[in-house]
XYZ file of C-alpha atoms in Angstrom:
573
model
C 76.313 116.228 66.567
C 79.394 114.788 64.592
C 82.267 112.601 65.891
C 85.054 115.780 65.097
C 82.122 118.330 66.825
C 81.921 116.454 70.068
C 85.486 115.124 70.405
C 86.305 118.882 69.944
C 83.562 120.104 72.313
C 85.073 117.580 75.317
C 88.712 118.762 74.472
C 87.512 122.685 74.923
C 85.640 121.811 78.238
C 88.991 119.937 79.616
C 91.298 122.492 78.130
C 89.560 125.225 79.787
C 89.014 123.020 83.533
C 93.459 122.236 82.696
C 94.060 126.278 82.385
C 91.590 127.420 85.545
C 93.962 124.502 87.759
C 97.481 125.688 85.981
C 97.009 129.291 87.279
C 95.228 128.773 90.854
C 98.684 126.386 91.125
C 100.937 129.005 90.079
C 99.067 131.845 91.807
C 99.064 129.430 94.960
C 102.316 127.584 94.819
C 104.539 129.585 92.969
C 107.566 128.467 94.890
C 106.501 125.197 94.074
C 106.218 126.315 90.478
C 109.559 127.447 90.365
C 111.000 124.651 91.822
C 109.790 122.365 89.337
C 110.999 124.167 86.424
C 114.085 124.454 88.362
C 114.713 121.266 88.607
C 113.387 120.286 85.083
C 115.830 123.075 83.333
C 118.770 121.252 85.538
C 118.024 117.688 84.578
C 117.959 119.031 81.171
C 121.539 120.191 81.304
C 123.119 117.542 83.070
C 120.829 114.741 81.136
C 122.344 116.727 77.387
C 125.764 116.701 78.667
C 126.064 113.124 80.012
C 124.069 111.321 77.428
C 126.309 113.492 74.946
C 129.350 112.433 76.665
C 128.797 108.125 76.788
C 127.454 108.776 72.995
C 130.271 110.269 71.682
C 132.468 107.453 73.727
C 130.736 104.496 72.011
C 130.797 106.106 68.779
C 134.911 106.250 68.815
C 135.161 103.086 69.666
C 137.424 101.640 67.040
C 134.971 99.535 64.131
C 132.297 99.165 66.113
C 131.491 102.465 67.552
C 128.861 103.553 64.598
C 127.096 99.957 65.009
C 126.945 100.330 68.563
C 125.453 103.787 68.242
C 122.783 102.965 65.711
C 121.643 100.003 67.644
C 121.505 102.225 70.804
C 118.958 104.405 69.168
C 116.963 101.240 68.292
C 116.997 100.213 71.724
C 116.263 103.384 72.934
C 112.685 104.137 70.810
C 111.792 100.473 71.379
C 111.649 100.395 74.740
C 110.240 104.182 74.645
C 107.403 102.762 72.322
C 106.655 100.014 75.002
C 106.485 102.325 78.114
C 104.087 104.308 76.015
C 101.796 101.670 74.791
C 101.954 100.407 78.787
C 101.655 103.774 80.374
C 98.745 104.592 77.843
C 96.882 101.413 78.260
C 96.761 101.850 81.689
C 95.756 105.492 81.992
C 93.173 105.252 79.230
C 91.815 101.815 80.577
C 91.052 103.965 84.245
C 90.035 107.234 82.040
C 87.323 104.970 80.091
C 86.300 102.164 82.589
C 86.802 103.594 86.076
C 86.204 107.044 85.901
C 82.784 108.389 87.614
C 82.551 111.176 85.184
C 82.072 108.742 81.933
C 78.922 107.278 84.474
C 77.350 110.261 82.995
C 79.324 111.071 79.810
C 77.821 107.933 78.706
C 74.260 108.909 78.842
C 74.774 112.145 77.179
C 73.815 112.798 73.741
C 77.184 112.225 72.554
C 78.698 109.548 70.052
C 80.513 106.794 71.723
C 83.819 107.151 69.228
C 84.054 111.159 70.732
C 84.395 109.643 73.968
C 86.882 106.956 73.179
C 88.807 109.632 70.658
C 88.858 111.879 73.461
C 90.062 109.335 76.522
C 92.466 108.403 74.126
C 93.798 111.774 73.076
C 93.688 112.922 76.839
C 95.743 109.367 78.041
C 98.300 110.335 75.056
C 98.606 113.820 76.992
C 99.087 112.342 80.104
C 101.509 109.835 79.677
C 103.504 111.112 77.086
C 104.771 114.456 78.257
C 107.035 112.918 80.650
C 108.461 111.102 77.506
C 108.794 114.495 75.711
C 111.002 116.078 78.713
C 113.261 112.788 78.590
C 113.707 112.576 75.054
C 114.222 116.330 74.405
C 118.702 115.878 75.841
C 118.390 113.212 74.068
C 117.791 114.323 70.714
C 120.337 116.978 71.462
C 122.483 114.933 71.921
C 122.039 112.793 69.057
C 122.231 115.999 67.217
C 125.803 116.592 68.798
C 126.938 112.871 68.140
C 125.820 113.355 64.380
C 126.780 116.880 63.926
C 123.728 118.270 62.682
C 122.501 121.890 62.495
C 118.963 122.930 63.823
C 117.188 121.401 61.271
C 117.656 118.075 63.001
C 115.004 118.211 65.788
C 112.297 120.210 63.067
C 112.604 116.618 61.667
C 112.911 114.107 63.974
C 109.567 116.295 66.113
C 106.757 114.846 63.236
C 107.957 111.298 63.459
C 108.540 111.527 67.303
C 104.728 113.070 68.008
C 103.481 110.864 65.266
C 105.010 107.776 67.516
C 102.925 109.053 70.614
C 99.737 109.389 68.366
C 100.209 105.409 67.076
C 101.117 104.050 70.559
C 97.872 105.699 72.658
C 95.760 104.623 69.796
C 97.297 101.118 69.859
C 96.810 100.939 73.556
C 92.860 102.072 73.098
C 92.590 98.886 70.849
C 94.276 96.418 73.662
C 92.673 97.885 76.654
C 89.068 97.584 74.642
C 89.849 94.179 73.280
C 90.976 92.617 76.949
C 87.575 94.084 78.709
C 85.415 93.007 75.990
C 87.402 89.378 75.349
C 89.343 88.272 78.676
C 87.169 85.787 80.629
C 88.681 84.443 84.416
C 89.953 81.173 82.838
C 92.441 82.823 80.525
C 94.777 83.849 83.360
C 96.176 80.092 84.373
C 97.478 79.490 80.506
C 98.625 82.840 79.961
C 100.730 82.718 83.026
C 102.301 78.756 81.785
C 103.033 79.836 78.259
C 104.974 82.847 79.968
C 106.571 80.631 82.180
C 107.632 78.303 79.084
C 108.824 81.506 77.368
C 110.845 82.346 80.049
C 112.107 78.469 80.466
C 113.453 79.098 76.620
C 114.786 81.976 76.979
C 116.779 81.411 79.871
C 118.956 78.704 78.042
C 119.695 81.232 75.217
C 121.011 84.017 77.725
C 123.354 81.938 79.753
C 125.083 80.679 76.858
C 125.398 84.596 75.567
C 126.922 85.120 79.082
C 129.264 82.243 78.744
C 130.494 83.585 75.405
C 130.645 87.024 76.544
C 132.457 86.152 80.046
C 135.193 83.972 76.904
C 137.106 87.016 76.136
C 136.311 86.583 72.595
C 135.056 90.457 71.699
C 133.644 89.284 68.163
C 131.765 86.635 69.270
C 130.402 88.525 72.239
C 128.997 91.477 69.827
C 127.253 88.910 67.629
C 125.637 87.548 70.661
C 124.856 90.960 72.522
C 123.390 92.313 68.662
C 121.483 88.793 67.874
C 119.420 89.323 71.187
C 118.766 92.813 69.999
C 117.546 92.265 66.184
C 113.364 92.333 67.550
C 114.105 95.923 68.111
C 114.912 96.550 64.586
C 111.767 94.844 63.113
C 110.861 96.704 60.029
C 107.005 96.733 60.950
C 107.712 98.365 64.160
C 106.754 102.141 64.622
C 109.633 102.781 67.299
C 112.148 101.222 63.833
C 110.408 103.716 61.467
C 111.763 106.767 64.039
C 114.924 105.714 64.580
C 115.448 105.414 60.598
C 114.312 108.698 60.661
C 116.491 110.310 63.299
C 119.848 108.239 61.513
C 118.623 109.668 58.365
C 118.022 112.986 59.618
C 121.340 113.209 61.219
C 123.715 111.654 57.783
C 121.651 114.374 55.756
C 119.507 112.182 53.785
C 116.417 114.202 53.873
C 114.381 111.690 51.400
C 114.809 109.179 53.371
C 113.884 111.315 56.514
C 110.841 112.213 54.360
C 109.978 109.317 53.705
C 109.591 107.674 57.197
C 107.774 110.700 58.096
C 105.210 110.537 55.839
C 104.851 106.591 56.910
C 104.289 107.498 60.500
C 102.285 109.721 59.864
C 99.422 107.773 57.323
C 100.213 105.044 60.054
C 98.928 107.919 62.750
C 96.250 108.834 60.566
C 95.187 105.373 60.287
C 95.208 104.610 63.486
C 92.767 107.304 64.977
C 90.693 105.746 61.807
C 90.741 101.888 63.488
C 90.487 103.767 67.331
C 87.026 104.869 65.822
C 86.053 102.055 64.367
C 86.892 99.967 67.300
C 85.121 102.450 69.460
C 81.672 102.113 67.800
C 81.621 98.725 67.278
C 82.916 97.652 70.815
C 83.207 100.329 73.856
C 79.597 99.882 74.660
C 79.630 95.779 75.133
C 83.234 96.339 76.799
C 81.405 98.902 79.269
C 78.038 97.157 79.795
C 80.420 94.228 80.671
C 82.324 96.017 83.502
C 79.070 97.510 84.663
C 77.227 93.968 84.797
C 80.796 93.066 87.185
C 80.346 95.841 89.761
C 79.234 93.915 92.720
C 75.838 95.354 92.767
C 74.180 93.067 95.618
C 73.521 88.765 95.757
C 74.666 86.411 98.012
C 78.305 87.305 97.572
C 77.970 90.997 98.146
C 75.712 90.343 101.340
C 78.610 87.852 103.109
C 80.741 90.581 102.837
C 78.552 93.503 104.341
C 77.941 90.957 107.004
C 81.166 91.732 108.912
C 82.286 88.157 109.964
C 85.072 87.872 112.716
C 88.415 86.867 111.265
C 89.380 83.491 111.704
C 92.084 81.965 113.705
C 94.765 82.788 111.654
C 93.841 86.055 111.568
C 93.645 86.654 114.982
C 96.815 85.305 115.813
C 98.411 87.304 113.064
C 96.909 90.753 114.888
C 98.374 89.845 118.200
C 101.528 88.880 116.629
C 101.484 92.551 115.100
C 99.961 93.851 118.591
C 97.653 95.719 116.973
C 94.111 96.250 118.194
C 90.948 95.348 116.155
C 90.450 98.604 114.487
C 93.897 98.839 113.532
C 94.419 95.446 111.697
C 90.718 95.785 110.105
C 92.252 99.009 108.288
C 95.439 96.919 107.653
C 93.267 93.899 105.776
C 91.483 97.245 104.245
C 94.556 98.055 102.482
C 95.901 94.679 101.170
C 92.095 93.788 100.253
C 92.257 97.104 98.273
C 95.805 96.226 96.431
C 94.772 92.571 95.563
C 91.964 93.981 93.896
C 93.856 96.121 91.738
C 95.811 94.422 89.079
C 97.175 97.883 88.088
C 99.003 98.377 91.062
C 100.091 94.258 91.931
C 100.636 93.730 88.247
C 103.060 96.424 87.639
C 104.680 96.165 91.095
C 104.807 91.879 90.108
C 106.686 92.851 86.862
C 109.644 95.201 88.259
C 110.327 93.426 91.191
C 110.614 90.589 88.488
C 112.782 92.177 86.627
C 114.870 93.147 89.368
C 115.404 89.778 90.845
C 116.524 88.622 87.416
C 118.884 91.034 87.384
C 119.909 90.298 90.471
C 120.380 87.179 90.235
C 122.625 87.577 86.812
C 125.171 90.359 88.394
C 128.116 88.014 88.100
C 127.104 87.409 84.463
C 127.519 90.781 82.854
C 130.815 90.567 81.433
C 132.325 92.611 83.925
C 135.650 91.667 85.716
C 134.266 91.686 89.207
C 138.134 90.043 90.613
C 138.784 93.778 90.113
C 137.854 96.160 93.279
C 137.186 99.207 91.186
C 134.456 96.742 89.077
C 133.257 95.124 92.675
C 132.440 98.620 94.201
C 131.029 100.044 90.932
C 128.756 97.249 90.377
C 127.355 96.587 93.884
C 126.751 100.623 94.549
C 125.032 100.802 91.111
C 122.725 97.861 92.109
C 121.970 99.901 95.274
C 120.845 102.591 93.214
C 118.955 101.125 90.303
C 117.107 99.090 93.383
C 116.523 102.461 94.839
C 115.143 103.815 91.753
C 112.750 101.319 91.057
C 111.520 101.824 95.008
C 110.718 105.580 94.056
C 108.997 105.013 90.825
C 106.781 102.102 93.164
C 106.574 104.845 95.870
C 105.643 107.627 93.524
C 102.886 105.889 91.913
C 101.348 104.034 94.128
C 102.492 105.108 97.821
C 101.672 108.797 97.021
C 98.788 109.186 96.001
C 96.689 106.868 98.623
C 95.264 109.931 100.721
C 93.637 111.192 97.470
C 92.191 108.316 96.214
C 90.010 107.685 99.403
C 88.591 111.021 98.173
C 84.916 112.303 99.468
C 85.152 108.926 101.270
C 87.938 110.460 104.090
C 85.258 111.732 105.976
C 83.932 107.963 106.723
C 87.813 107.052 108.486
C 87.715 110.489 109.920
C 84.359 108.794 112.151
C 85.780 105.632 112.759
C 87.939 104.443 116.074
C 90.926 105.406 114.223
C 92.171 109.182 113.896
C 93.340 110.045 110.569
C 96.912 110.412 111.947
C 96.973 107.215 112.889
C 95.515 105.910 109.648
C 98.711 107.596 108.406
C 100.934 105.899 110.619
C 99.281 102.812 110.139
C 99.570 102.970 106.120
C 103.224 104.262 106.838
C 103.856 101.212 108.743
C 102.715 98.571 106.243
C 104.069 99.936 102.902
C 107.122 100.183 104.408
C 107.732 97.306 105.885
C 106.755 95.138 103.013
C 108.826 96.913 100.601
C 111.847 97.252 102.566
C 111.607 93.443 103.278
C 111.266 93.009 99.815
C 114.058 95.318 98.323
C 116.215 93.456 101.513
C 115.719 90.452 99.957
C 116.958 90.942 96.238
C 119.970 93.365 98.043
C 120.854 90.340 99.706
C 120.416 87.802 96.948
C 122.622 91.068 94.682
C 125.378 90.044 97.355
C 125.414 86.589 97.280
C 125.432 86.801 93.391
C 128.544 89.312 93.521
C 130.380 86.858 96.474
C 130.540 89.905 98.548
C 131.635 89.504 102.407
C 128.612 89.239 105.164
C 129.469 92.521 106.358
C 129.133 94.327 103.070
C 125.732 92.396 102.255
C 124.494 93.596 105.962
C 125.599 96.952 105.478
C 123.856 97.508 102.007
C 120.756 96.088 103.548
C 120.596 98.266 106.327
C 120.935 101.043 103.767
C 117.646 99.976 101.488
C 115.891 99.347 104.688
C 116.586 103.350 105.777
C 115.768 103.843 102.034
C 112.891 102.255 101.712
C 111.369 103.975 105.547
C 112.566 107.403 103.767
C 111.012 106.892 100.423
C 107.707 105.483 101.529
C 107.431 108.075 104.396
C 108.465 111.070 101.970
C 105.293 109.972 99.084
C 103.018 108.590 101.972
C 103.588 112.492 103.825
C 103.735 115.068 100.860
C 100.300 113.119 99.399
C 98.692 113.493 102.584
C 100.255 117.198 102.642
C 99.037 118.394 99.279
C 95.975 115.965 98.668
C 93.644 115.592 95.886
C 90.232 114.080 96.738
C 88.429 115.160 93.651
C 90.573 113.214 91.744
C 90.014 109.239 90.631
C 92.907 108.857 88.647
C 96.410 108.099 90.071
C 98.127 109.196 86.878
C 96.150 112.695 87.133
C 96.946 113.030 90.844
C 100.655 111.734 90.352
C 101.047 114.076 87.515
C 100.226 117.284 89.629
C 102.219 119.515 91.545
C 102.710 117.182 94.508
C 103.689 114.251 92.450
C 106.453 116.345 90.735
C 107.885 117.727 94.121
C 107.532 113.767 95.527
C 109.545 112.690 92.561
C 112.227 115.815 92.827
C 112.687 115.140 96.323
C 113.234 111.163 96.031
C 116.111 111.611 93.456
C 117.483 114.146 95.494
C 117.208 111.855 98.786
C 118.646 108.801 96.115
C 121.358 110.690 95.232
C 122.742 111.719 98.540
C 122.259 108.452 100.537
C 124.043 106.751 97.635
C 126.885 109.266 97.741
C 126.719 108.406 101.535
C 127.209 104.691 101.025
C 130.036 105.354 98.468
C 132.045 107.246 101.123
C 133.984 104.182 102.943
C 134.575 102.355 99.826
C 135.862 105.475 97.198
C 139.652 104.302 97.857
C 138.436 101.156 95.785
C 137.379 103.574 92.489
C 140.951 103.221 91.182
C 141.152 101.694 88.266
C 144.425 100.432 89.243
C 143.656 98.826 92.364
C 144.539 95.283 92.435
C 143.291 94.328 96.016
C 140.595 95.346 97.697
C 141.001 98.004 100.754
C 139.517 96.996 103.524
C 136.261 98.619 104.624
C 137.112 100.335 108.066
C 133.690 99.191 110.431
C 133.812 102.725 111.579
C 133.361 104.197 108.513
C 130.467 102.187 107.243
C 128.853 103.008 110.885
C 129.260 106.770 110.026
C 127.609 106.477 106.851
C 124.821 104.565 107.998
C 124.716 107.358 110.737
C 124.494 110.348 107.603
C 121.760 108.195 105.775
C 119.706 107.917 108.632
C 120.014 111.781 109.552
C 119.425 112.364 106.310
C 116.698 110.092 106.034
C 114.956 111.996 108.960
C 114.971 114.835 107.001
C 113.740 113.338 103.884
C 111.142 111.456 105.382
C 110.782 112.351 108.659
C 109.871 115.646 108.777
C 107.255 115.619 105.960
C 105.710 112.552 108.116
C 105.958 115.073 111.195
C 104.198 117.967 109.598
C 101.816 115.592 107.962
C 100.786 113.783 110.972
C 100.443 117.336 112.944
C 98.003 118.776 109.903
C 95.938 115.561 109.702
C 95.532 115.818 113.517
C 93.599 119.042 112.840
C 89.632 118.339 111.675
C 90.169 121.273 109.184
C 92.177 118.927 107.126
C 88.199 117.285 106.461
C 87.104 120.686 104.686
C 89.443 119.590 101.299
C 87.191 116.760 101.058
């Protein structure tokens, strides 16, 4: 059997398993169908006309609006190509090396590269449609920016498809080449030469902030562009589309041919290397992470022996007032995170990101003496923080009811009913996230020299936030489960995780308007003193987000608790 026979041969198997689940979910949940397409045809709109709107702003500006503009789409692709090569890597790295299926797959009569082709092709699918339904307003409204007829998006598609096709294969080669290569000791370096990065880089960005708090517009464009010139590297397949989509939209169609004919050999090529790599080393990388499954010794005996916790321990249940079974599901579930550096590394990285960017609020340039600036800036750090929550929340919180899987039944015997395994897992994710997302509200404050009572206020709004967000994934994954299903991306991906994700913006959206409410006399741009937040006010909004955050995440934890209560809940398994 050839490579192209077999990869082709999986792909008609999984295309025919995709179709059966598309129409039992639309013959089952059409209201749930609906909705989704609902809501996707919506964010269209609105994402087309906004995106359309701040484009054609920047590119008025006087001189530098076309710079701005080009280096925008630059931005844009880069960071698109490094979500993909991310999101890839991880869902193809789970697809090849964690799967139960490829247990199997791998002692069929079937070439190794068709397996790796295929995990690779079906992680592309995966992780790049999302990417598709983002870019699409986009594009449009590049097209309205540029003035371009139809013929703009027939050829900026190739080079954007051709961009998904280069970044799964390039994550293929990274995943393979860190199971096969990294060894424990790697870690401690890797982690101080980040560090020193960081140490370097640090130095270089305060003195851009210095320049760009100066007042000197000139000097702050060089500095805001200099920090910017990686994403126009000319090797760089995310540089090669947005030549093609500047090209595309000036008219110069051999130019536009021409970086679409590079993308794609560089496509080509790369499904060439992904097969290469696959036959020379996907069987050591996967005889390696089979020789690491704890498979019995010394080390896989102490833990079956099912010591007492120690003193610390102990003290740390009654502190929690929890009873034995209780806190032995508790250590369950951190045990379970630590040993996933999936869900700890990616968590590690935005809350990272986040506290830098807390930290630098005062930094951006912005005249924050100004109330209209003050109010802008502190409610739009509420929100991005609450954004980041539901992207944590959606991948991770949701779909922990699935991935016990045929396992459920084994909690469904123990001391603990699965309703109060739900409460249980309700109580620690959201605890440690809101205390988290509390913190870097609170250090957002003291970096915007905000009064105590604002800082208090805003953190009793993430805490209600973070309650409503884990309780609203936690509840509609153990509503709509999927126990057959190893893969968080698959199970995120579904129905359920759609509906989770709808619902969270929805529930962002209106307990951010909420908070806005006692400060909107402030959005004038005008204002030269700030009005005084009446106490009232900020009680009654507090009072709306936590009515609303009852219905957000209350009531899916209600009727979620009440179905898990009932032992026909087991039969899914």
């Amino acid at each position: 059997m050839t490579v192209a026979h077999a990869t082709s041969l999986l792909a008609s198997a999984h295309r025919r398993m995709l179709a059966h689940k598309i129409r039992a979910g639309l013959r089952e949940n059409r209201l749930l169908g609906a909705t989704v397409g609902t809501f996707l045809v919506l964010y269209g709109v609105a994402a087309y006309f906004l995106v359309a709107r701040g484009l054609e702003f920047v590119a008025k500006l006087p001189l530098i609006g076309p710079l701005l503009t080009e280096r925008m789409v630059f931005l844009l692709f880069f960071f698109f190509f490094v979500m993909l090569v991310i999101s890839n890597a991880t869902i193809t790295g789970m697809g090849l090396f964690r799967r139960r299926e490829m247990e199997w797959q791998v002692a069929l009569p079937l070439p190794p590269r068709s397996l790796v082709l295929w995990k690779t092709l079906e992680g592309m699918l995966l992780a790049s449609w999302g990417l598709l339904v983002l870019s699409a307003p986009i594009l449009l409204a590049l097209a309205r920016v540029y003035q371009a007829d139809a013929g703009f998006l027939l050829a900026v598609a190739p080079a954007l498809l051709s961009l998904v096709a280069i970044s799964a294969n390039v994550s293929t080669w990274l995943i393979i080449a860190l199971v096969r290569g990294a060894r424990r000791w790697m870690w401690k370096p890797a982690a101080v030469v980040l560090a020193v990065l960081l140490a370097r880089t640090l130095p270089g960005w305060q003195t851009s902030f210095e320049t760009m708090n100066s007042g000197d517009l000139t000097a702050s464009l060089n500095q805001l562009l200099r920090h910017t010139e990686i994403c126009m590297h000319p090797l760089l397949p995310s540089s090669w589309v947005a030549e093609t989509i500047q090209a595309a939209g000036r008219g110069l169609t051999e130019r536009m041919l021409f970086f679409n004919l590079v993308l794609l050999a560089h496509a080509l090529m790369s499904l060439v290397v992904t097969s290469r790599v696959a036959s020379g080393h996907f069987y050591a990388a996967w005889n390696r992470v089979m020789c690491a499954a704890p498979a019995g010794g010394a080390k896989a005996d102490k833990l079956m022996t099912g010591r007492k916790p120690g003193r610390a321990a102990e003290w740390l249940r009654r502190a929690l007032a929890l009873d034995r079974a209780s806190f032995a599901l508790l250590r369950k579930e951190v045990r379970v995170f630590v040993r996933e550096p999936v869900q700890w590394g990616q968590t590690a990285i935005i809350f990272s990101l986040l506290l830098i960017y807390s930290m630098n609020l005062r930094k951006l340039g912005y005249d924050l003496q100004s109330p209209f600036w003050i109010t802008v800036v502190s409610h739009l750090n509420l929100l991005v923080c609450c954004l980041a929550l539901s992207t944590l929340t959606t991948r991770f919180i949701y779909p922990q009811f699935s991935l016990e899987g045929q396992r459920l039944w084994i909690l469904g015997l123990s001391p603990l009913p699965l309703h109060r395994v739900l409460g249980l897992k309700l109580r620690l994710s959201a605890s440690v996230l809101g205390l988290v997302m509390a913190g870097l509200v609170l250090v957002s404050g003291v970096s915007l020299a905000l009064p105590w009572k604002r800082v208090l206020f805003f953190c009793a709004a993430i805490l209600m936030l973070s309650y409503g967000l884990t309780s609203l994934a936690l509840s509609l994954g153990a509503l709509v489960p999927n126990f057959r299903e190893s893969n968080p991306a698959r199970i995120v991906s579904g129905f359920g995780g759609t509906v989770c994700l709808i619902a969270s913006f929805v529930y962002i959206v209106g307990g951010t308007v909420l908070t806005l409410l006692p400060s909107w006399r402030n959005l004038r741009q005008d204002a030269v003193e700030m009005v005084a937040n009446n106490g009232w006010a900020e009680l009654g909004a507090l009072g709306g987000l936590a009515v609303l955050t009852v219905v957000f995440g209350g009531l899916p934890y209600f009727f979620a608790r009440k179905r898990t209560k009932n032992l026909e809940y087991l039969r899914h398994v």
